[in-house]
């Protein structure tokens, strides 16, 4: 069949060129945005007298019928159509005859595809933000549940200082809050309408771009028609927000994987979010967390693919830009799945508080508190640090913990020690004392939880 754009050429393309050129297999998911965009366009053409009012009405009714038929499954996408824009217009013209051919007045597929993609991604951001908030809720509820569960906090993956599991989980809550903000920020910049930029230079018709933008829920219009059709920053920005979100989820995944190992045994994932091995009967594998960690690479790849596609691309529209959609759609699908799985995995996860506490009791993670005790008694920090180090060395050589040394043994290192030292190095006390804003103290974590809950209730 000759192409709708047959004119200068006879429109008879080679089958392999058609297949190569076609994007309908992946852009058909924008059918709703495409049709709503066209309805607003028809409305604008009628209002401005560019086409007759009754023609505009016929187009709008026709388009709404095409939409209904796609949604009901009655109308199937024609895989030989070049893209979703051509498909909808072809179908409309099939139904309405010559009137259908008026729809594309004062527009181009270049501004149309930019419009559809913005509208589609805007909806995707709304879905992703909802999912982030659900995950935030699971994480915060878990933190609430374990706000007093003491565990070792790590630096260099070495036991460092006692914290609570609640405090550790709330660190992820803060990352997710930033993710939410990043998506909303990206949405704000995305939410301007490019339609009316036409091919690149605007048009000779007296269009009303603001009217169309308002109808489609945009906050404004793009200011330069060349930029309107060339800009894919909104895709790149959204991809980078998705890459950062996945980076957070992959760090969280890694910790969950470590924590559920026999070596740690800090958490136990629910059977409903783990898998068994086909050969080793004892296994319970954290596959969900591993997959999220793995899929992070894929989302980074999507971001790099689009950045590379756009690099050095001249203005305005180039067909290279058709490559934007698969990258950004793949990342959206991946991110949505990961967020959903993660929320389920976290809310069904249980902590082994005894093991966490036992791990916290080893590794001298109260050594800083030992030094601070001497400082409070008047010793300069550097000297206190050195003495505490010597005491730790003694414990290591005698295979003891700090709590097990007698007062006489302590006094061999400094006269400043008295009975109070045992209270000072008690793990619960170590946590409780960390009263600084944002610190691991129970009250502080309680405040962090409250802060996030308030944000979630807004
Ligand atoms: N399918 C195309 C895309 O996704 C639509 C824009 C086509 N414009 C053009 N001048 N060929 O980018």
mmCIF file with all atom_site columns, C-alpha atoms and ligand atoms in Angstrom, residues 23 27 83 85 109-110 113 317 319 322 325, ligand 1:
data_model
loop_
_atom_site.group_PDB
_atom_site.id
_atom_site.type_symbol
_atom_site.label_atom_id
_atom_site.label_alt_id
_atom_site.label_comp_id
_atom_site.label_asym_id
_atom_site.label_entity_id
_atom_site.label_seq_id
_atom_site.pdbx_PDB_ins_code
_atom_site.Cartn_x
_atom_site.Cartn_y
_atom_site.Cartn_z
_atom_site.occupancy
_atom_site.B_iso_or_equiv
_atom_site.pdbx_formal_charge
_atom_site.auth_seq_id
_atom_site.auth_comp_id
_atom_site.auth_asym_id
_atom_site.auth_atom_id
_atom_site.pdbx_PDB_model_num
ATOM   1  C CA . UNK A 1 23  ? 7.668  2.136  15.475 1.00 0.00 ? 23  UNK A CA 1
ATOM   2  C CA . UNK A 1 27  ? 4.605  3.489  20.306 1.00 0.00 ? 27  UNK A CA 1
ATOM   3  C CA . UNK A 1 83  ? 3.548  4.507  13.804 1.00 0.00 ? 83  UNK A CA 1
ATOM   4  C CA . UNK A 1 85  ? 0.086  8.651  14.707 1.00 0.00 ? 85  UNK A CA 1
ATOM   5  C CA . UNK A 1 109 ? 4.266  14.335 13.439 1.00 0.00 ? 109 UNK A CA 1
ATOM   6  C CA . UNK A 1 110 ? 7.304  16.049 14.886 1.00 0.00 ? 110 UNK A CA 1
ATOM   7  C CA . UNK A 1 113 ? 5.226  12.749 18.858 1.00 0.00 ? 113 UNK A CA 1
ATOM   8  C CA . UNK A 1 317 ? 13.800 16.451 14.339 1.00 0.00 ? 317 UNK A CA 1
ATOM   9  C CA . UNK A 1 319 ? 14.644 9.948  12.921 1.00 0.00 ? 319 UNK A CA 1
ATOM   10 C CA . UNK A 1 322 ? 12.458 7.545  17.485 1.00 0.00 ? 322 UNK A CA 1
ATOM   11 C CA . UNK A 1 325 ? 10.794 5.623  23.322 1.00 0.00 ? 325 UNK A CA 1
HETATM 12 N N1 . LIG B 2 .   ? 7.516  7.580  14.805 1.00 0.00 ? 1   LIG B N1 1
HETATM 13 C C1 . LIG B 2 .   ? 8.195  8.816  14.832 1.00 0.00 ? 1   LIG B C1 1
HETATM 14 C C2 . LIG B 2 .   ? 8.984  8.937  16.151 1.00 0.00 ? 1   LIG B C2 1
HETATM 15 O O1 . LIG B 2 .   ? 8.707  8.186  16.997 1.00 0.00 ? 1   LIG B O1 1
HETATM 16 C C3 . LIG B 2 .   ? 7.230  9.944  14.729 1.00 0.00 ? 1   LIG B C3 1
HETATM 17 C C4 . LIG B 2 .   ? 7.789  11.208 14.195 1.00 0.00 ? 1   LIG B C4 1
HETATM 18 C C5 . LIG B 2 .   ? 8.025  11.047 12.746 1.00 0.00 ? 1   LIG B C5 1
HETATM 19 N N2 . LIG B 2 .   ? 8.393  12.272 12.093 1.00 0.00 ? 1   LIG B N2 1
HETATM 20 C C6 . LIG B 2 .   ? 8.973  12.270 10.938 1.00 0.00 ? 1   LIG B C6 1
HETATM 21 N N3 . LIG B 2 .   ? 9.292  13.408 10.457 1.00 0.00 ? 1   LIG B N3 1
HETATM 22 N N4 . LIG B 2 .   ? 9.285  11.174 10.336 1.00 0.00 ? 1   LIG B N4 1
HETATM 23 O O2 . LIG B 2 .   ? 9.862  9.748  16.304 1.00 0.00 ? 1   LIG B O2 1
#
